[in-house]
PDB file of C-alpha atoms in Angstrom:
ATOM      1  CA  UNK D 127      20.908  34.972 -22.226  1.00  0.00           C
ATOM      2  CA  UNK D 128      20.476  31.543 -21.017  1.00  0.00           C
ATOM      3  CA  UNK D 129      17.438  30.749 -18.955  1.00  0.00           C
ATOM      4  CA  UNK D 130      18.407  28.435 -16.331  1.00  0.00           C
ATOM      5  CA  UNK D 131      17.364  24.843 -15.472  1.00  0.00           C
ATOM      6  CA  UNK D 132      16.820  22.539 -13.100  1.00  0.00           C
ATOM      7  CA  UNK D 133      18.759  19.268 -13.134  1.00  0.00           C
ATOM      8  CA  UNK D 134      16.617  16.383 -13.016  1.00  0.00           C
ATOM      9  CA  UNK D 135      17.441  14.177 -10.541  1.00  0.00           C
ATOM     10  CA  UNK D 136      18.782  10.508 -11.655  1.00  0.00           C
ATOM     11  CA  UNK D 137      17.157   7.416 -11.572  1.00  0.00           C
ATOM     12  CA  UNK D 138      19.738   6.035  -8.921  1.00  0.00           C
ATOM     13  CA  UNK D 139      19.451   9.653  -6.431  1.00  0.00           C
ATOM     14  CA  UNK D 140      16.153   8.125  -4.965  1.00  0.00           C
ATOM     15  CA  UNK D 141      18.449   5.593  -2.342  1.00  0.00           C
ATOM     16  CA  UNK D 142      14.251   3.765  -1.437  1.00  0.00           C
ATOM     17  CA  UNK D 143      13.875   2.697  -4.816  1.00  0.00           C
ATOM     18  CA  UNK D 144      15.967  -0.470  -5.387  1.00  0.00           C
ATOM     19  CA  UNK D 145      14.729  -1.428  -1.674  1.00  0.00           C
ATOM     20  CA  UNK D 146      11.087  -1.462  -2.478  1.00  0.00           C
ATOM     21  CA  UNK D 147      11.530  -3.103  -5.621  1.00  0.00           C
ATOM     22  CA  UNK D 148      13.971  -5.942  -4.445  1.00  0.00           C
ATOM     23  CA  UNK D 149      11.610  -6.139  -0.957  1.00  0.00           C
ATOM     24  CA  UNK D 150       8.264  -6.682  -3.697  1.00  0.00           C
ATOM     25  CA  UNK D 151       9.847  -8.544  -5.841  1.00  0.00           C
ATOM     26  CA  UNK D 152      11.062 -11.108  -2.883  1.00  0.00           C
ATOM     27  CA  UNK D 153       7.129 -11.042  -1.475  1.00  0.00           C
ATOM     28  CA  UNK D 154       5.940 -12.450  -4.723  1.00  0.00           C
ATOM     29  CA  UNK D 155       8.372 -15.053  -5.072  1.00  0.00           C
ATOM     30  CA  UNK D 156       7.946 -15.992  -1.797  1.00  0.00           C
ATOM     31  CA  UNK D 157       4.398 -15.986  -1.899  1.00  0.00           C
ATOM     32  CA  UNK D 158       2.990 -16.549  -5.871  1.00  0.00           C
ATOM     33  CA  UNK D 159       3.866 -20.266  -6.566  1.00  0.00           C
ATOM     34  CA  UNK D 160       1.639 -22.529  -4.469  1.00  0.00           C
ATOM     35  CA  UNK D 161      -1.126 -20.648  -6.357  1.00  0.00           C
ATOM     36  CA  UNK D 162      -0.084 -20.998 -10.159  1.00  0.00           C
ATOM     37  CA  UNK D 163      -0.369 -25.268  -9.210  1.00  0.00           C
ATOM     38  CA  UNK D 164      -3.787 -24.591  -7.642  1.00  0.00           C
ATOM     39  CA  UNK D 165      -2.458 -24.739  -3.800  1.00  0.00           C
ATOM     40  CA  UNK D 166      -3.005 -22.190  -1.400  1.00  0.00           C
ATOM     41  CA  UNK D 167      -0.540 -20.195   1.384  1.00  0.00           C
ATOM     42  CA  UNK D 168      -3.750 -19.740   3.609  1.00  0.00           C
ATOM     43  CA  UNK D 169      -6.402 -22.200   4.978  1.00  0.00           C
ATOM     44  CA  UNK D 170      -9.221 -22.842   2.622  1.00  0.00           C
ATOM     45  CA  UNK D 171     -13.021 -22.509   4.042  1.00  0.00           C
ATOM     46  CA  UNK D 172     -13.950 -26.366   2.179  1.00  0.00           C
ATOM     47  CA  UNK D 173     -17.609 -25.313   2.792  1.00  0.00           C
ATOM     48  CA  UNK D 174     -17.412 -22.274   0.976  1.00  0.00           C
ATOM     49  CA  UNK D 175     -16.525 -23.080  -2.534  1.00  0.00           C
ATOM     50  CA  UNK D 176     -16.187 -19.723  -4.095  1.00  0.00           C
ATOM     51  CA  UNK D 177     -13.223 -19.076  -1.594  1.00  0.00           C
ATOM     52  CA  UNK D 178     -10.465 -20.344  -3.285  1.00  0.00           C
ATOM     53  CA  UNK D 179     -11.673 -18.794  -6.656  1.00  0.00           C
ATOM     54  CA  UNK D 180     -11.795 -15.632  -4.960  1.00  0.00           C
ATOM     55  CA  UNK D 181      -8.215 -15.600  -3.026  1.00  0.00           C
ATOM     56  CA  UNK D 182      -6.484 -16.565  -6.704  1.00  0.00           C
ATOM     57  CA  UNK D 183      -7.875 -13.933  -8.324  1.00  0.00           C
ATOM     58  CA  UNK D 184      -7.705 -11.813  -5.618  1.00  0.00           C
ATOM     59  CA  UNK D 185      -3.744 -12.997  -5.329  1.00  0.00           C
ATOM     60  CA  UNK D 186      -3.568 -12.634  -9.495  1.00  0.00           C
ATOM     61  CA  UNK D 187      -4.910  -9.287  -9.894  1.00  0.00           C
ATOM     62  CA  UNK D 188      -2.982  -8.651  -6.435  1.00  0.00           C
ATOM     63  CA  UNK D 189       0.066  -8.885  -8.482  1.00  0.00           C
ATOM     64  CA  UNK D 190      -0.721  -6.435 -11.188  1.00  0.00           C
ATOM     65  CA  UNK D 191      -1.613  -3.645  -8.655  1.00  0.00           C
ATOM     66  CA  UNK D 192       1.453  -4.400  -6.699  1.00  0.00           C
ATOM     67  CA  UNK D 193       3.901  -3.795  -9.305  1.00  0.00           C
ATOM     68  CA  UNK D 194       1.929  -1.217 -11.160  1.00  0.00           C
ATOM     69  CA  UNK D 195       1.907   1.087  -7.556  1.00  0.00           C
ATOM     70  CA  UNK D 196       5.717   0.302  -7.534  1.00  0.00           C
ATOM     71  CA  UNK D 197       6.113   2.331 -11.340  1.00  0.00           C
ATOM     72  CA  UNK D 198       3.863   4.706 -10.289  1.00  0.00           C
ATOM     73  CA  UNK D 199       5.899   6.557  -7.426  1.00  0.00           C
ATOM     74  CA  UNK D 200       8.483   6.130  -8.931  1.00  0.00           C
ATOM     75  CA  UNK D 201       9.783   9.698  -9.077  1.00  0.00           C
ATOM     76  CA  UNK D 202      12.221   9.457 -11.932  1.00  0.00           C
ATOM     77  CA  UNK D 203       9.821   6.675 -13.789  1.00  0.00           C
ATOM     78  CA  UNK D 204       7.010   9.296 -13.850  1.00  0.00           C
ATOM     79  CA  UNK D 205       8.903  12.086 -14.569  1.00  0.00           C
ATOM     80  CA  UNK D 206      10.675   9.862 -17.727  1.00  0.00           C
ATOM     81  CA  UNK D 207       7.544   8.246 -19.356  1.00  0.00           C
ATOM     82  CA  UNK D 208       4.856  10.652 -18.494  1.00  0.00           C
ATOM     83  CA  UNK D 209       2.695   8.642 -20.986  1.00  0.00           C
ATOM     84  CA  UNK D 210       3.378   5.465 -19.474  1.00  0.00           C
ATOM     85  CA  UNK D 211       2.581   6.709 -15.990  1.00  0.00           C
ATOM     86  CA  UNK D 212      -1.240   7.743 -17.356  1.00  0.00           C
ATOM     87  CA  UNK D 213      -1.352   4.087 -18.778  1.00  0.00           C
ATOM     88  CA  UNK D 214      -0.335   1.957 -15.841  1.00  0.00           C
ATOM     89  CA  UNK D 215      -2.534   4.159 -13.409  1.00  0.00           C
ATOM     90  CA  UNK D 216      -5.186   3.322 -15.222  1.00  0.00           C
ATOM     91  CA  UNK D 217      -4.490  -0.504 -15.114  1.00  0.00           C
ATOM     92  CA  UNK D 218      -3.718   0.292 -11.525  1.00  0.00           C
ATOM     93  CA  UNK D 219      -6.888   0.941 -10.760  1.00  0.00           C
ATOM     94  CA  UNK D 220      -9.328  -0.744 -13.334  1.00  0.00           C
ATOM     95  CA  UNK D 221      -7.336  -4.249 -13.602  1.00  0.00           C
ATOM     96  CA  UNK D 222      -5.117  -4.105 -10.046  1.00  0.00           C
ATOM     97  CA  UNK D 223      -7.062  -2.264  -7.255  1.00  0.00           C
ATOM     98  CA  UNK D 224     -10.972  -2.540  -8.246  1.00  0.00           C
ATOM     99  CA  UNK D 225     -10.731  -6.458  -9.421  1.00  0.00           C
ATOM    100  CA  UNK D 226      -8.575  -6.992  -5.920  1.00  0.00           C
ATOM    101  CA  UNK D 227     -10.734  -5.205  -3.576  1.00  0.00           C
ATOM    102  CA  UNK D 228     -14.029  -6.683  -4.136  1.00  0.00           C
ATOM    103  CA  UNK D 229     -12.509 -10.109  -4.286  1.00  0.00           C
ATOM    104  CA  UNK D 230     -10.871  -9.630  -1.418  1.00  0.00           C
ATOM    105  CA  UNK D 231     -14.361  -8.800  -0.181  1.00  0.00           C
ATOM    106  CA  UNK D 232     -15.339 -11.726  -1.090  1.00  0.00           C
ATOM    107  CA  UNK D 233     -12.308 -14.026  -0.013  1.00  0.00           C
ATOM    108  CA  UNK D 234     -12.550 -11.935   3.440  1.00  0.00           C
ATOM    109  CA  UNK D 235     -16.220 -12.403   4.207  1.00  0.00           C
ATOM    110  CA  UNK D 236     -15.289 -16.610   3.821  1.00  0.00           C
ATOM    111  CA  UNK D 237     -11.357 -16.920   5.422  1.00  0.00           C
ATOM    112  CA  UNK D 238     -10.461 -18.582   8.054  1.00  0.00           C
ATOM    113  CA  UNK D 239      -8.962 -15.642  10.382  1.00  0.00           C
ATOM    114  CA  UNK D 240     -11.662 -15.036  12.300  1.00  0.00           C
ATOM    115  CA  UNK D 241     -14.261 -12.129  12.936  1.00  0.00           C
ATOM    116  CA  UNK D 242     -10.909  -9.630  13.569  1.00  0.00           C
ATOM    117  CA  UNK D 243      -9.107 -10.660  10.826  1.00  0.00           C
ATOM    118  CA  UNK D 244     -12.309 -10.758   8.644  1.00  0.00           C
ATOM    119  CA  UNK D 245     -13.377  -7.089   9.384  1.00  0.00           C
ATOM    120  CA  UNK D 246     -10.039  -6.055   9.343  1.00  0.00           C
ATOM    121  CA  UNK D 247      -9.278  -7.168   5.848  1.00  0.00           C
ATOM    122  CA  UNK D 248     -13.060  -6.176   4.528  1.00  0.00           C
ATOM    123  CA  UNK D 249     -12.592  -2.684   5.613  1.00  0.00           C
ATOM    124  CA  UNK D 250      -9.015  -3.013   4.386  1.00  0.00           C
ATOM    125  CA  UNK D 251     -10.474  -3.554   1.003  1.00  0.00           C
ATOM    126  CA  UNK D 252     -13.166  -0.920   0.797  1.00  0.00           C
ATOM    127  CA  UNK D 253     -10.715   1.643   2.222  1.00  0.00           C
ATOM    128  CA  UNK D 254      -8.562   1.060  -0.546  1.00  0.00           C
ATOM    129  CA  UNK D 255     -11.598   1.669  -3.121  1.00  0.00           C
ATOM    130  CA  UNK D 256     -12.177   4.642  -2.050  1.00  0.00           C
ATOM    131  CA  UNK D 257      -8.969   6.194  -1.325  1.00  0.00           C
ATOM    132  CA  UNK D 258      -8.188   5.068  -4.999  1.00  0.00           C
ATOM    133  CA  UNK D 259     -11.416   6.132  -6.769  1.00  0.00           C
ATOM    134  CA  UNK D 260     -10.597   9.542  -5.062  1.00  0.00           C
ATOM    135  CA  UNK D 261      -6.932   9.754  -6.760  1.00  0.00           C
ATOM    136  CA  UNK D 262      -8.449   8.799 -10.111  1.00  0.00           C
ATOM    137  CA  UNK D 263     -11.186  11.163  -9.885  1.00  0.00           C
ATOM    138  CA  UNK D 264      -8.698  13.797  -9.206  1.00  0.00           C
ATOM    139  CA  UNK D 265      -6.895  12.942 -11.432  1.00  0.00           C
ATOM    140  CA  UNK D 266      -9.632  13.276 -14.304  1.00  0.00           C
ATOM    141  CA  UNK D 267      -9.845  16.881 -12.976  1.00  0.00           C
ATOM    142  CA  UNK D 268      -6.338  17.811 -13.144  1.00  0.00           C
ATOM    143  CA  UNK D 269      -6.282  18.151  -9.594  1.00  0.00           C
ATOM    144  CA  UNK D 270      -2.788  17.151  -9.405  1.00  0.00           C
ATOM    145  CA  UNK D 271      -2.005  17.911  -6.333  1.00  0.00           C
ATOM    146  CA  UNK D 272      -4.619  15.969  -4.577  1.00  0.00           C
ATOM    147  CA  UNK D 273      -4.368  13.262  -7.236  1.00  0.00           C
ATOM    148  CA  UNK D 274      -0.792  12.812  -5.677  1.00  0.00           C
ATOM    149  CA  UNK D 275      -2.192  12.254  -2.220  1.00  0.00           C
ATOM    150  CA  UNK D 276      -4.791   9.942  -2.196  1.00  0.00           C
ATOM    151  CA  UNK D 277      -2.572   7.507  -4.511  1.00  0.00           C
ATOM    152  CA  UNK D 278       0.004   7.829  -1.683  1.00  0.00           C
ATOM    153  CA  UNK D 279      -2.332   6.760   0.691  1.00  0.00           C
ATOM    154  CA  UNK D 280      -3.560   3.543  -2.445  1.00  0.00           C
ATOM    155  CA  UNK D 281       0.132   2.841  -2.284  1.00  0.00           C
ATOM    156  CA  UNK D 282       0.161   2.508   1.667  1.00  0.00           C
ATOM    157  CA  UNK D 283      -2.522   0.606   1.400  1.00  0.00           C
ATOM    158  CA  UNK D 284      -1.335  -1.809  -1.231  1.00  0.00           C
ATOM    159  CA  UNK D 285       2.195  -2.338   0.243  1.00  0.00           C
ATOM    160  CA  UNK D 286      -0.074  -3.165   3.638  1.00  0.00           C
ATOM    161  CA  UNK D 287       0.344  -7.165   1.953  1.00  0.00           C
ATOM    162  CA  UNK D 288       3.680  -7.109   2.397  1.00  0.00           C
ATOM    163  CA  UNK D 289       4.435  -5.446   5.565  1.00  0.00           C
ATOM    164  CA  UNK D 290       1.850  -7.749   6.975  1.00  0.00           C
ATOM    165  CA  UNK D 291       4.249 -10.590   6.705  1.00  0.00           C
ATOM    166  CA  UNK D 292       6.655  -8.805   9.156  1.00  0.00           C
ATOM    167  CA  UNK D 293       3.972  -7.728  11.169  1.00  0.00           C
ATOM    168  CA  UNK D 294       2.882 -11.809  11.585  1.00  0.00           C
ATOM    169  CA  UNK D 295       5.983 -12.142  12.729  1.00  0.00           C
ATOM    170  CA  UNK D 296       6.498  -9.858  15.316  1.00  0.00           C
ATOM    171  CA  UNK D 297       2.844 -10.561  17.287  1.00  0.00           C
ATOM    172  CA  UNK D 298       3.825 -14.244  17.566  1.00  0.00           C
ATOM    173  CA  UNK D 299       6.940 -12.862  19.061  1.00  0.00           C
ATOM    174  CA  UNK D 300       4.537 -10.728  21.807  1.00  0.00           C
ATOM    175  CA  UNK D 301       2.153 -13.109  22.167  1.00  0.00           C
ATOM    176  CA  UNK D 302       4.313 -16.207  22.491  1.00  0.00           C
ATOM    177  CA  UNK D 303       5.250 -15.499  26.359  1.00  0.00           C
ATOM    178  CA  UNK D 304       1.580 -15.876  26.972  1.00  0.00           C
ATOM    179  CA  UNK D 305       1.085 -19.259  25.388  1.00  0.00           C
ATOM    180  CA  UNK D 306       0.666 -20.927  28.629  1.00  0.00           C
ATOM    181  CA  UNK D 307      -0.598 -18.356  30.641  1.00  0.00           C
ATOM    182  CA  UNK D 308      -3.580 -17.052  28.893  1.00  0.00           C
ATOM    183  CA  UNK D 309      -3.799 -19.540  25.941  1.00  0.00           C
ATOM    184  CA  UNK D 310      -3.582 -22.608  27.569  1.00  0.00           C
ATOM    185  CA  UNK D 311      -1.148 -24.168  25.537  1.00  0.00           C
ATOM    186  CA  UNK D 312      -3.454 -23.277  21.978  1.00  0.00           C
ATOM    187  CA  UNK D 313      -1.021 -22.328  19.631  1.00  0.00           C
ATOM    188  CA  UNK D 314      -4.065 -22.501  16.885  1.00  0.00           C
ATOM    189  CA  UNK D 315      -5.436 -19.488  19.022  1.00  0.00           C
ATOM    190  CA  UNK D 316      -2.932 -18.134  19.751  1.00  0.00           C
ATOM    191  CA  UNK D 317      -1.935 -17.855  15.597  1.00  0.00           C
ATOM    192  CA  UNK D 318      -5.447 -16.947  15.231  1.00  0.00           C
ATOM    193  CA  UNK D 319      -5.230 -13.221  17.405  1.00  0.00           C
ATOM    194  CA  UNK D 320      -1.674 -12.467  15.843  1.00  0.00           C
ATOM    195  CA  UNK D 321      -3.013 -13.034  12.523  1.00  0.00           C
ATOM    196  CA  UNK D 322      -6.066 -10.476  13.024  1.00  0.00           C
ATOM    197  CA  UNK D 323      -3.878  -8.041  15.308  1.00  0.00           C
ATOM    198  CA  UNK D 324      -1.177  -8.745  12.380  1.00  0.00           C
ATOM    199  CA  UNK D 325      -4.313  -7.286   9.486  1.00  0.00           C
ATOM    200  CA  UNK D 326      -5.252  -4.137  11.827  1.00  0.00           C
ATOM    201  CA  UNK D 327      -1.959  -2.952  12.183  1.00  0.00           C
ATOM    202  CA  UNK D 328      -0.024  -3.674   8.391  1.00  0.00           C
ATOM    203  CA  UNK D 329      -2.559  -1.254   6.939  1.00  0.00           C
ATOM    204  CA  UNK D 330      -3.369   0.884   9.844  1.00  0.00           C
ATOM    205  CA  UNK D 331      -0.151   1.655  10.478  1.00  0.00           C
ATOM    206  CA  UNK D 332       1.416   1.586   7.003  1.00  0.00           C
ATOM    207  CA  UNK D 333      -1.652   4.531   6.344  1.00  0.00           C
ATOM    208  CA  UNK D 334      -0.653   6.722   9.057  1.00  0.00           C
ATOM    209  CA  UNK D 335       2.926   6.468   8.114  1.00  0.00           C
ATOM    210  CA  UNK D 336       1.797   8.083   4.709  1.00  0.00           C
ATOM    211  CA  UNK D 337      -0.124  10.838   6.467  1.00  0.00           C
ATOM    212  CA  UNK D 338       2.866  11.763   8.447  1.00  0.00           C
ATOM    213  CA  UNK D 339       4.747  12.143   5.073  1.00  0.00           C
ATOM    214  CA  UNK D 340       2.097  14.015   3.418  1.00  0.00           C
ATOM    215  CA  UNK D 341       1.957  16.174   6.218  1.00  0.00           C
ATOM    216  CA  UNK D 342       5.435  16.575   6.801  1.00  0.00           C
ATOM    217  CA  UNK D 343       5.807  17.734   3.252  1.00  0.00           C
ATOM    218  CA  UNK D 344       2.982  20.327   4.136  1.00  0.00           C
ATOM    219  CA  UNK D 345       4.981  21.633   6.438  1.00  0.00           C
ATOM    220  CA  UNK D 346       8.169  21.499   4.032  1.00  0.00           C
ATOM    221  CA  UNK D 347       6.031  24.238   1.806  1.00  0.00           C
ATOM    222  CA  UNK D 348       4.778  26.405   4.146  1.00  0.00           C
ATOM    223  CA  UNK D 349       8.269  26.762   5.778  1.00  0.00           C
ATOM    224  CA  UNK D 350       9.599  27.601   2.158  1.00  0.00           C
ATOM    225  CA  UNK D 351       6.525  29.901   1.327  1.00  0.00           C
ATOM    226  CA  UNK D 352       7.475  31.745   4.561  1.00  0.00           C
ATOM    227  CA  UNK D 353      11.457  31.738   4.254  1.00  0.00           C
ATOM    228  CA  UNK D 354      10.307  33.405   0.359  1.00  0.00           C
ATOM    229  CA  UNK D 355       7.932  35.644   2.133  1.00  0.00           C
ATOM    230  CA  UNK D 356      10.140  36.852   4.090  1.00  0.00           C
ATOM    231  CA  UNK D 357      12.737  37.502   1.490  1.00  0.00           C
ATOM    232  CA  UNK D 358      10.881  39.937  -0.296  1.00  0.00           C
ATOM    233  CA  UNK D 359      10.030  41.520   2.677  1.00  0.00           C
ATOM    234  CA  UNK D 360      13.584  42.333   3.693  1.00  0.00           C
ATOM    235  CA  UNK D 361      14.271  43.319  -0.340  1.00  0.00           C
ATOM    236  CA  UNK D 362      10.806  45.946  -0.169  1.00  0.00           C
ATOM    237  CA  UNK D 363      12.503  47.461   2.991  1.00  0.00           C
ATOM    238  CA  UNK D 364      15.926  47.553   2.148  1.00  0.00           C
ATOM    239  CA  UNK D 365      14.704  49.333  -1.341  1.00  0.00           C
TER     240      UNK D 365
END
């Protein structure tokens, strides 16, 4: 008697894959090479001269986290190199995520963005700690379940760089009607409250987005657990 199996799904059946990679890959291009020639895609504080220091190696280990997180949903990646998976979630989180977050702390507390943009992207930063020293603790528990969960919500909040981008773009967009009217004709200011609107919302928003999933596969199981339940109901009474 043969036991059967379920197919594994291939590499190229997850259609968001390519997409995210080809979308990260493009952010890092775009947004890596002033800093390897010691320039800078953001104002520099010149009065605070541990700023720059901080946003490179905030932007270098950046990088690592961003492209380990990318591996690590990977469904067909993690299902394929189980070993590798363990490995790069641990440099996920010890040389990406922890080495990022505090300093982008530090970068934060010294930028140029303004008191918004400032305590956006310092809570920003400690949300992500703790979301991911969560996952990793589960993790260590075999908690798998909740291990998965709380690195969705570290991915959310990692992609929240890239999204922001778009996010930049679209509050000039709203704002720009108003340059006149309540600006005065200060497009500095008026850059100044789309960038910290543009902070709130690319990690606000990109976390609820992940909640919705998590909860929409919640309901996912409980709808199967009650279509099974049901089942063997109707088999008991039919016996």
């Amino acid at each position: 008697m043969v036991t059967p199996t379920t197919p594994k799904q291939s590499f190229w059946r997850r259609p968001w894959v390519a997409p995210m990679f080809v979308v990260m890959a493009a952010f890092l291009a775009f947004s890596l090479p002033p800093y390897l020639t010691g320039g800078s895609r953001v104002a520099i504080r010149e009065n605070a001269p541990w700023h720059q220091p901080s946003l490179v190696g905030h932007i270098g280990f950046g990088t690592i986290a961003l492209i380990c997180c990318g591996f690590q949903v990977w469904p067909w990646f993690r299902a394929k190199y189980p070993a590798v998976h363990r490995r790069l979630g641990r440099v996920y989180v010890f040389a990406g995520v922890l080495p990022t977050a505090l300093l982008g702390i530090v970068a934060s507390l010294t930028s140029v963005v303004g008191i918004v943009g400032r305590i956006g992207n310092t809570t920003l930063c400690v949300v992500w700690l703790l979301v991911t020293y969560r996952g990793y603790k589960s993790a260590r528990r075999r908690q798998f379940g909740d291990h998965r969960r709380w690195m969705i919500r570290s991915f959310a909040l990692c992609t929240s760089i890239v999204v922001n981008r778009l996010w930049i773009g679209i509050m000039l967009g709203a704002l720009m009607p108003f340059l006149e009217l309540e600006y005065d004709g200060d497009m500095d200011r008026l850059i100044l409250d789309a960038a910290g609107a543009s902070i709130w919302l690319s990690w606000v928003v990109n976390l609820l987005i992940a909640e919705w999933w998590l909860e929409r596969g919640k309901g996912k199981a409980r709808a199967k657990r009650g279509a099974v339940a049901r089942k063997e109901t109707e088999v008991e009474a039919a016996v």
